[in-house]
Coordinates of C-alpha atoms and ligand atoms in Angstrom, one line a residue:
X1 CA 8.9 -21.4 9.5
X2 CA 6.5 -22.5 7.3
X3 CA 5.1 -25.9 6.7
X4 CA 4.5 -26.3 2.8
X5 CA 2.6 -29.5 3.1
X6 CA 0.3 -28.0 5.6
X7 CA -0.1 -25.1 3.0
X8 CA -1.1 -27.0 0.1
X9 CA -3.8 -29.0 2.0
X10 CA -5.2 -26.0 3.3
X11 CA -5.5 -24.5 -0.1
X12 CA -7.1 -27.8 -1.3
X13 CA -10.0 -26.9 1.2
X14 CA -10.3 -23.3 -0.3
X15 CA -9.8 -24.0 -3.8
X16 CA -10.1 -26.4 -6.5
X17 CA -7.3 -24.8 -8.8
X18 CA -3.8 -26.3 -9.1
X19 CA -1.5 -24.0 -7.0
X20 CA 1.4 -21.9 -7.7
X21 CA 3.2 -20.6 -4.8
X22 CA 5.3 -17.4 -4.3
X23 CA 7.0 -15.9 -1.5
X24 CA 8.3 -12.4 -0.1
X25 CA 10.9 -11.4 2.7
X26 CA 10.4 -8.9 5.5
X27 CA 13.2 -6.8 6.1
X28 CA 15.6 -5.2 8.4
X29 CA 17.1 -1.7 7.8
X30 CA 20.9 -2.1 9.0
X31 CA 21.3 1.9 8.5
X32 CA 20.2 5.0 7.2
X33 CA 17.2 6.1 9.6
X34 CA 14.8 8.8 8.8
X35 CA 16.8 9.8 5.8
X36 CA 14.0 8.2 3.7
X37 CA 11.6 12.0 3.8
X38 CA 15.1 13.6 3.6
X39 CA 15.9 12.5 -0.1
X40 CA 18.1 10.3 1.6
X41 CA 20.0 6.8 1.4
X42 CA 19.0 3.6 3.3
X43 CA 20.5 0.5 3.3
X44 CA 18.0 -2.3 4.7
X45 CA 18.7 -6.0 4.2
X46 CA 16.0 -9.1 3.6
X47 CA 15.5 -11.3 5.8
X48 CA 14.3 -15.3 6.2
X49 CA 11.0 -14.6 7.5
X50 CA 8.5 -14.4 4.9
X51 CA 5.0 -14.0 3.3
X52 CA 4.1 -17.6 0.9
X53 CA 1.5 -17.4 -1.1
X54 CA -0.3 -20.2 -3.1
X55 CA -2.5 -19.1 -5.5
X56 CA -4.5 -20.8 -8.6
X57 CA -6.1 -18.3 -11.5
X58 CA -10.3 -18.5 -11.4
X59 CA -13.0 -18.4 -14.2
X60 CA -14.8 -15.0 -12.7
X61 CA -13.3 -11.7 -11.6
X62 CA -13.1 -12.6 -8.3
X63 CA -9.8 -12.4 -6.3
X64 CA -10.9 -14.7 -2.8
X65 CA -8.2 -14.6 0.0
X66 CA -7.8 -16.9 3.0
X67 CA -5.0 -15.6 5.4
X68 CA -3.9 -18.7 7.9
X69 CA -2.5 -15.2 10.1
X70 CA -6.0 -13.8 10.1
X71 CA -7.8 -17.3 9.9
X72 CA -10.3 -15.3 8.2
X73 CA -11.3 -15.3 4.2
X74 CA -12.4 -12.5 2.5
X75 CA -13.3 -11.5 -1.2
X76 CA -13.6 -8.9 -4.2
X77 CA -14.4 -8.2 -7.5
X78 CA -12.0 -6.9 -10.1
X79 CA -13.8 -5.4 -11.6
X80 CA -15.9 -2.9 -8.4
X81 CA -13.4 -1.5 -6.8
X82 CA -14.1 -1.5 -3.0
X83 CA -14.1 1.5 -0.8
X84 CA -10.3 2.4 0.0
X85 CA -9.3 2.5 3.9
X86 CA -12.1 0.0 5.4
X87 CA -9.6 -0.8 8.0
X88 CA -9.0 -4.6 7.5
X89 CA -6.3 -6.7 6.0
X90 CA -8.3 -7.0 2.6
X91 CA -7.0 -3.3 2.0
X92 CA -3.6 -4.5 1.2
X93 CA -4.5 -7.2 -1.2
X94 CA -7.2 -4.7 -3.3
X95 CA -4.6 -2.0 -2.7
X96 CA -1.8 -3.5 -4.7
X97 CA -4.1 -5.1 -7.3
X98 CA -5.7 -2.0 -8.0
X99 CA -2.3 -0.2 -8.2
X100 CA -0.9 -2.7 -10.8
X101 CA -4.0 -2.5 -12.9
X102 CA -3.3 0.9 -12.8
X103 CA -0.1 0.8 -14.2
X104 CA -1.3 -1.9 -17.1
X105 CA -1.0 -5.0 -16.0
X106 CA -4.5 -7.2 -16.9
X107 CA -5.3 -9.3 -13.4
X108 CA -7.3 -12.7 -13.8
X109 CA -9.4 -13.5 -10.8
X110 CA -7.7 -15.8 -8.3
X111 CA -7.7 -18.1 -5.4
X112 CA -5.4 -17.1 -3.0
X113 CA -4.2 -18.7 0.7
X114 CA -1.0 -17.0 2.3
X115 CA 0.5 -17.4 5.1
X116 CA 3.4 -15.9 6.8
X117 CA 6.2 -15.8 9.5
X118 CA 7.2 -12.1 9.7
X119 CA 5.7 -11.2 13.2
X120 CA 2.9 -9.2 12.3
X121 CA 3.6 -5.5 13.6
X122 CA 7.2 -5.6 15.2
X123 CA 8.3 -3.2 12.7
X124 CA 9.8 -6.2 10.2
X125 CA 7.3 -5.0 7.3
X126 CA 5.0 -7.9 7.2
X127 CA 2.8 -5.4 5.5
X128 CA 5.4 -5.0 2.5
X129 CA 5.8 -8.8 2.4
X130 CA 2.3 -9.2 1.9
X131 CA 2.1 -6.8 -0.5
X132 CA 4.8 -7.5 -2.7
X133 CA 4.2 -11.4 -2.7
X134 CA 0.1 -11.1 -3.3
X135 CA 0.7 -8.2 -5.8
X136 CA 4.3 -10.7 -7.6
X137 CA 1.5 -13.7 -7.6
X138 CA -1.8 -12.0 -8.7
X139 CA 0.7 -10.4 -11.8
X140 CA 2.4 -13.9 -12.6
X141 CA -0.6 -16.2 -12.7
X142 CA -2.2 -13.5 -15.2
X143 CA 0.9 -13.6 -17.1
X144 CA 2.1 -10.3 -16.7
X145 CA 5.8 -10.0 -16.3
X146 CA 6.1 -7.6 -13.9
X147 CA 9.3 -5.4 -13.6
X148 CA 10.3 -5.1 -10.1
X149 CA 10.5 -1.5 -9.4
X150 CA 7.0 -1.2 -10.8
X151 CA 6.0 -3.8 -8.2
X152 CA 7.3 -1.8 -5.6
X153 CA 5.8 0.7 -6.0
X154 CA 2.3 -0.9 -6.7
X155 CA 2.9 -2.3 -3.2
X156 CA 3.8 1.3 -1.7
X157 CA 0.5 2.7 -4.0
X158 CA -1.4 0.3 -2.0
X159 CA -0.2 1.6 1.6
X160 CA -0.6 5.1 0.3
X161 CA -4.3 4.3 -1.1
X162 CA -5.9 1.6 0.3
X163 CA -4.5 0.9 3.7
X164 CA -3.8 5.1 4.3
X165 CA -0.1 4.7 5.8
X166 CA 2.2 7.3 4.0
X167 CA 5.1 5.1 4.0
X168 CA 8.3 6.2 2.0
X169 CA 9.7 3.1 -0.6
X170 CA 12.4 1.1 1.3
X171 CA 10.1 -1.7 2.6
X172 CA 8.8 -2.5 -0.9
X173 CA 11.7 -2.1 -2.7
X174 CA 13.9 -4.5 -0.3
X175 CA 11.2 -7.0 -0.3
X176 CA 11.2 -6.6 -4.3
X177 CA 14.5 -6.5 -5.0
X178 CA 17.1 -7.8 -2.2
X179 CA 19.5 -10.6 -3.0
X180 CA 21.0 -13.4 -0.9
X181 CA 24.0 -12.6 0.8
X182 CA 23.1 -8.5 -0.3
X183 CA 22.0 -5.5 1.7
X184 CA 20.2 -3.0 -1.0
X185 CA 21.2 0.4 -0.6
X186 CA 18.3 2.6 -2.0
X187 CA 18.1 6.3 -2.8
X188 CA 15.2 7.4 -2.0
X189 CA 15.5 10.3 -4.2
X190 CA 15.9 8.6 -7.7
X191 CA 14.3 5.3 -7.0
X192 CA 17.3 3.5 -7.6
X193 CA 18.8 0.3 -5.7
X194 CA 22.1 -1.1 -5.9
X195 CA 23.1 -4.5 -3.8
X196 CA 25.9 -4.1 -1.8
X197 CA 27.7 -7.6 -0.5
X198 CA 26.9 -8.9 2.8
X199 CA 29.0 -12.2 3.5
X200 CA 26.9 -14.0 6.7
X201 CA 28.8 -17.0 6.6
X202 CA 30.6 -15.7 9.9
X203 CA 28.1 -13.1 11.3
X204 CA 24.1 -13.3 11.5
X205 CA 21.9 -10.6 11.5
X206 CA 20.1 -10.2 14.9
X207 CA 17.0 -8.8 15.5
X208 CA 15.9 -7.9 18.8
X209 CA 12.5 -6.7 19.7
X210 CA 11.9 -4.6 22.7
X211 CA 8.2 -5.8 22.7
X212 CA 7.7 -1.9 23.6
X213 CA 5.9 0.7 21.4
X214 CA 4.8 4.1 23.1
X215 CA 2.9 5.9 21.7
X216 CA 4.9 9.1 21.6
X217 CA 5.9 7.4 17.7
X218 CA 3.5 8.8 15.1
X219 CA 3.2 12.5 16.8
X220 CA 6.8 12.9 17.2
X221 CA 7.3 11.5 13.6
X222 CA 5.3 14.2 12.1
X223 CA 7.6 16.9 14.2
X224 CA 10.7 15.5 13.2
X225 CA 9.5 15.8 9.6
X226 CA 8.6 19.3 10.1
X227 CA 11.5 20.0 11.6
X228 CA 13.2 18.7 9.0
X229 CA 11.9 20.8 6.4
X230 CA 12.5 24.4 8.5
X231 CA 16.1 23.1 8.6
X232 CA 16.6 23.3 4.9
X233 CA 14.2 26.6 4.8
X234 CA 16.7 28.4 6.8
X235 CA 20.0 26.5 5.5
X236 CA 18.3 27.7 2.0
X237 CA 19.9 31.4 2.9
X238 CA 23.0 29.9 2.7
X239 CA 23.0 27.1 0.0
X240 CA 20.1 28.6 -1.9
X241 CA 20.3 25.2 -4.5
X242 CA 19.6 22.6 -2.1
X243 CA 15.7 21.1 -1.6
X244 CA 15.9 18.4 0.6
X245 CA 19.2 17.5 3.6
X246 CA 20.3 14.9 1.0
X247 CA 22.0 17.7 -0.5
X248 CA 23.7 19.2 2.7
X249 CA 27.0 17.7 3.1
X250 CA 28.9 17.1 6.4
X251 CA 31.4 20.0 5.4
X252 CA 28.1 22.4 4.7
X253 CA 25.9 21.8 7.5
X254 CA 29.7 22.4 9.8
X255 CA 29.8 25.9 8.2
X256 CA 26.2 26.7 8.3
X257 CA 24.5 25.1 11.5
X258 CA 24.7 28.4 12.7
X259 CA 21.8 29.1 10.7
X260 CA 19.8 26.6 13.1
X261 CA 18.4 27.3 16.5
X262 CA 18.0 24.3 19.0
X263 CA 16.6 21.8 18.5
X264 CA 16.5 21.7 14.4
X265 CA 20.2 21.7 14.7
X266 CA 20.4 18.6 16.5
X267 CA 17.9 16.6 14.3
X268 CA 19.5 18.4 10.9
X269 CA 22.9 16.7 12.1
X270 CA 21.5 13.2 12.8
X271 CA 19.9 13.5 9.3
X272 CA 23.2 14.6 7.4
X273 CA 25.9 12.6 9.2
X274 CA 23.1 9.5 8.7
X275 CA 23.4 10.1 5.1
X276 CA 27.3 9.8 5.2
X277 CA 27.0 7.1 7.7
X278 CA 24.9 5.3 4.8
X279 CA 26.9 5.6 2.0
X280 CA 30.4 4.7 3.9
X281 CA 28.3 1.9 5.2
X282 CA 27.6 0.5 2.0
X283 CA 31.3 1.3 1.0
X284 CA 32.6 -0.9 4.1
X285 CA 30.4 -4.1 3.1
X286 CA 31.7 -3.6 -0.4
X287 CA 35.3 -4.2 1.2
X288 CA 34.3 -6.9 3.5
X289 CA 34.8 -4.8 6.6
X290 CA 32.2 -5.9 8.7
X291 CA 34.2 -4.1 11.9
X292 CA 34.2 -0.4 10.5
X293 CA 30.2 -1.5 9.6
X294 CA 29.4 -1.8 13.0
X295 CA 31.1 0.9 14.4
X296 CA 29.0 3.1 11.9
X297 CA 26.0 0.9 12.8
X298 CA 27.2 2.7 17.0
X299 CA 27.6 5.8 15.5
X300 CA 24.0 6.1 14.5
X301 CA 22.4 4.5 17.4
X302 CA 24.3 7.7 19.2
X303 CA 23.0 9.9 16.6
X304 CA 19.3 8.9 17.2
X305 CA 19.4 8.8 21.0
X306 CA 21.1 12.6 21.6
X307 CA 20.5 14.5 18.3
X308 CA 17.0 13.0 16.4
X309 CA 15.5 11.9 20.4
X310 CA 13.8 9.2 19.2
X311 CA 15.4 6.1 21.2
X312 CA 13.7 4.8 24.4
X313 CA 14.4 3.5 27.7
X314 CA 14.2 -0.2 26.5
X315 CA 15.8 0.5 23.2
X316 CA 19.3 2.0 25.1
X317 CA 19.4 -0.7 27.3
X318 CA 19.2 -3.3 24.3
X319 CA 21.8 -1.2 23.2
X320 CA 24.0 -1.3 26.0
X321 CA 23.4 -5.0 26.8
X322 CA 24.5 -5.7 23.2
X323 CA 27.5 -3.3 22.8
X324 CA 28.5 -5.0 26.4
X325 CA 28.9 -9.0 25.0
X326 CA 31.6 -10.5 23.1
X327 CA 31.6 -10.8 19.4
X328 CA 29.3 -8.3 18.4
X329 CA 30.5 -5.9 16.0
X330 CA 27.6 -3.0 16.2
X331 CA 24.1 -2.8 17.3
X332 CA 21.6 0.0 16.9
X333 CA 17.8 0.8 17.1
X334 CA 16.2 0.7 14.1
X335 CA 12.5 1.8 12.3
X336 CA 10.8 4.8 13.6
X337 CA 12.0 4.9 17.0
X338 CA 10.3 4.9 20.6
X339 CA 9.7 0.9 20.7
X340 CA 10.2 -1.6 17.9
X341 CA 13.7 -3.6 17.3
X342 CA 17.0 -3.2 17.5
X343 CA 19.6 -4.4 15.0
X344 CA 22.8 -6.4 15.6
X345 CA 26.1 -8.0 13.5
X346 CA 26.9 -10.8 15.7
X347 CA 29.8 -13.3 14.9
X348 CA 28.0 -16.7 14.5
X349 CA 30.1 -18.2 17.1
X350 CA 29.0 -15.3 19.7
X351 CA 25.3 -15.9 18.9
X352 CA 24.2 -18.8 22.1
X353 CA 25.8 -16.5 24.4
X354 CA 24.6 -13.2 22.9
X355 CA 20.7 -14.4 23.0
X356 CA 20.8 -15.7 26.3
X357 CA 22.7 -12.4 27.9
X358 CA 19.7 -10.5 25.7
X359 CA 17.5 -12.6 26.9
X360 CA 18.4 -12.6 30.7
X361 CA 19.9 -8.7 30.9
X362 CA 16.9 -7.4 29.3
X363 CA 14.3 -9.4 31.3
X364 CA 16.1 -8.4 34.7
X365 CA 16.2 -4.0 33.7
X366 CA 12.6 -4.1 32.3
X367 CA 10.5 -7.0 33.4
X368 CA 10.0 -7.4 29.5
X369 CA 10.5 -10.7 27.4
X370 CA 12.4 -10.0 24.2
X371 CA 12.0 -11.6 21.2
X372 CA 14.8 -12.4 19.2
X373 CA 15.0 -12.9 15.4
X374 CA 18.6 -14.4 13.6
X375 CA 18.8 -14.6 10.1
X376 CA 21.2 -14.2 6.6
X377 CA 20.4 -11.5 4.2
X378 CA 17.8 -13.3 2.1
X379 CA 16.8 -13.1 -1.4
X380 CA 14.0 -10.8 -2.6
X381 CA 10.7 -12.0 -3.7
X382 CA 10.6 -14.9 -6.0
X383 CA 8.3 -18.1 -7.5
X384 CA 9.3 -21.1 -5.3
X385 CA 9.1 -23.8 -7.7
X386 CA 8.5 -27.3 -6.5
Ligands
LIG1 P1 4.6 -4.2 10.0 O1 4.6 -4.0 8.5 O2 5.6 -3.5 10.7 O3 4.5 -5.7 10.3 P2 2.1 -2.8 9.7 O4 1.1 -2.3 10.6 O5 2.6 -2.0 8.6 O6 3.2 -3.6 10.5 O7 1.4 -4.0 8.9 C1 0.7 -5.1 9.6 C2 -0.7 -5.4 8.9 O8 -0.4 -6.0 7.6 C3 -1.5 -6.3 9.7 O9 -2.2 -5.7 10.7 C4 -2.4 -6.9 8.6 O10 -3.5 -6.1 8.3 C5 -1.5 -6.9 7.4 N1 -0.8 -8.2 7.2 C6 0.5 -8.5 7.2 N2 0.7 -9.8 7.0 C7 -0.5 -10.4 6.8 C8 -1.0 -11.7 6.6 N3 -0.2 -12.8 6.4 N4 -2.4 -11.9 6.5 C9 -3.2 -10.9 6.6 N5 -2.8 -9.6 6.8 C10 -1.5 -9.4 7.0
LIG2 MG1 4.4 -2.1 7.5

């Protein structure tokens, strides 16, 4: 984690302002996969590793970042935009900024040092926690009070914009919005949010990373999107009202699969029982029942592997190690697919054992090292005042 004291001296050495510090979370999605593009639900939760960001409002227009990740600085004006996509980390910080001026809010130039402990890459959004606590800092020190939606998608703006990554709203919005003890189930559709409880006084949230990513992830990505939208072109003959698979119940797509050759049929199902998997998800962890969570949390790791194809080698046998050890009441893969982490609800008292059979299992079927990540549901982006 990260070491404040640390932080404040090296923002003594980059700036002369009095600093304020902010921080946001990375997240996790428990469920809901590839029903984002779908119109779909999600239902990711925050976690402890986060983005802090110390920052001190300047004289000029100048915004001048040092990232301890990067241990690199880097700088620009306010008010010359830069050229959009140059590739570097910068692109996030201009990105957002740009996007919230867009929407009104008047940025002061600023000093800014952040540092922070989402791995960088492995699918836990640092990007989004970068975004959303440069772009909740940059807005507070100006004195903008910034609504949190709006924020989100400023940070989303700048992924779409400045970095070039068409990514759909959950990362931003979790990392915006999440609560302690909460998972946030989003639909994607009407930009809405609603926390669910998550009680992680007897179970943690595990993350484990198969330190694998082939890179079979963004071509297949782009198929099961376009397969995704000739499913509901040819389901359309049948419910001529719907627009997106959000709107293709369970009980529909039973009667109407016929409709679908192979294999649009397989990935319509994953993306329709998903959907229902989602919202009885969120149900469950309204009524405390962590047990029927997890099974749902099974269901969709089968759902991904046979009918959307886009599990992996290492990801089934993280799986199957997981489903295989005491106290663990669901595990699945989760983000894009083919690589990245999976995600487990693991009684606390079950957690030595569970890392070290990860640890060990893993090691001995794939000659990989995992990493392994625990935390609580975590609160949302916020001022750390100190
Ligand atoms: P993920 O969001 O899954 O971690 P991405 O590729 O979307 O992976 O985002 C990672 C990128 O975000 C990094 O390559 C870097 O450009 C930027 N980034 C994230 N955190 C920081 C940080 N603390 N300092 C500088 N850049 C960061
Ligand atoms: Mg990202």
């Amino acid at each position: 984690m990260i070491d404040f004291a640390t932080l404040r001296k090296t923002f003594a050495e980059f700036s002369d302002g009095e600093p304020r510090f902010f921080r946001a979370p990375g997240r996790v999605n428990l469920i809901g996969e590839h029903t984002d593009y779908n119109d779909g639900f999600v239902l990711p939760v925050a976690i402890e590793h986060e983005t802090i960001v110390a920052i001190a409002a300047r004289a000029d227009r100048l915004i001048k970042i040092y990232s301890v990740n990067e241990n690199a600085a880097a700088q620009f004006d306010l008010d010359e935009p830069g050229a959009m996509r140059r590739g570097i980390w910068l692109d996030y910080v201009e990105g957002v900024a740009r996007a919230l001026m867009r929407r009104g809010v008047v940025l002061r130039g600023a000093d800014l040092v952040v540092e922070s402990s989402v791995p960088v890459g492995a699918g836990l959004s640092s990007s989004a926690a970068f975004e959303i606590s440069t772009g909740l800092a940059l807005s507070a020190i100006s004195g903008a009070e910034i609504d949190r939606i709006a924020l989100a998608l400023a940070g989303q703006e700048a992924e779409h914009t400045y970095v070039g990554a068409q990514v759909g709203i959950m990362d931003q919005f979790i990392s915006a919005l999440g609560k302690k003890d909460h998972a946030l189930l989003i639909d994607c559709r009407a930009l809405t949010a609603e926390n669910v409880p998550l009680d992680t006084s007897e179970i943690a949230v595990v993350i484990c990373d198969t330190r694998v990513k082939h890179a079979l992830a963004n071509s297949e990505y782009n198929t099961r999107r376009r397969e995704c939208e000739q499913g509901v072109a040819l389901l359309k003959k049948a419910l001529p009202a719907i627009t997106a698979l959000r709107d293709v119940s369970t009980e529909d797509f039973a009667e109407y699969q016929n409709l679908l050759p192979e294999p649009i049929r397989r990935r319509c199902r994953h993306v329709v029982t998903e959907n229902e998997r989602t919202l009885d998800a969120a149900r469950c962890l309204k009524n405390g029942d962590l047990a029927a969570m997890g099974e749902l949390m099974s269901r969709s790791h089968e759902s991904m592997r046979d009918d959307y194809e886009i599990s992996c080698r290492e990801l089934d046998i993280m799986v199957e190690i997981a489903d295989d050890c005491d106290g663990v009441l669901g595990a699945r893969m989760t983000g894009g697919g083919f690589g990245g982490c999976t995600v487990n609800l693991v009684e606390r008292s079950a957690l030595d054992r569970f890392r070290r059979k990860i640890m060990q299992e893993y090691q001995k079927a794939t000659q990989i090292e995992a990493a392994i990540y625990i935390s609580e549901a975590a609160d949302g982006a916020s001022e750390i005042k100190h």
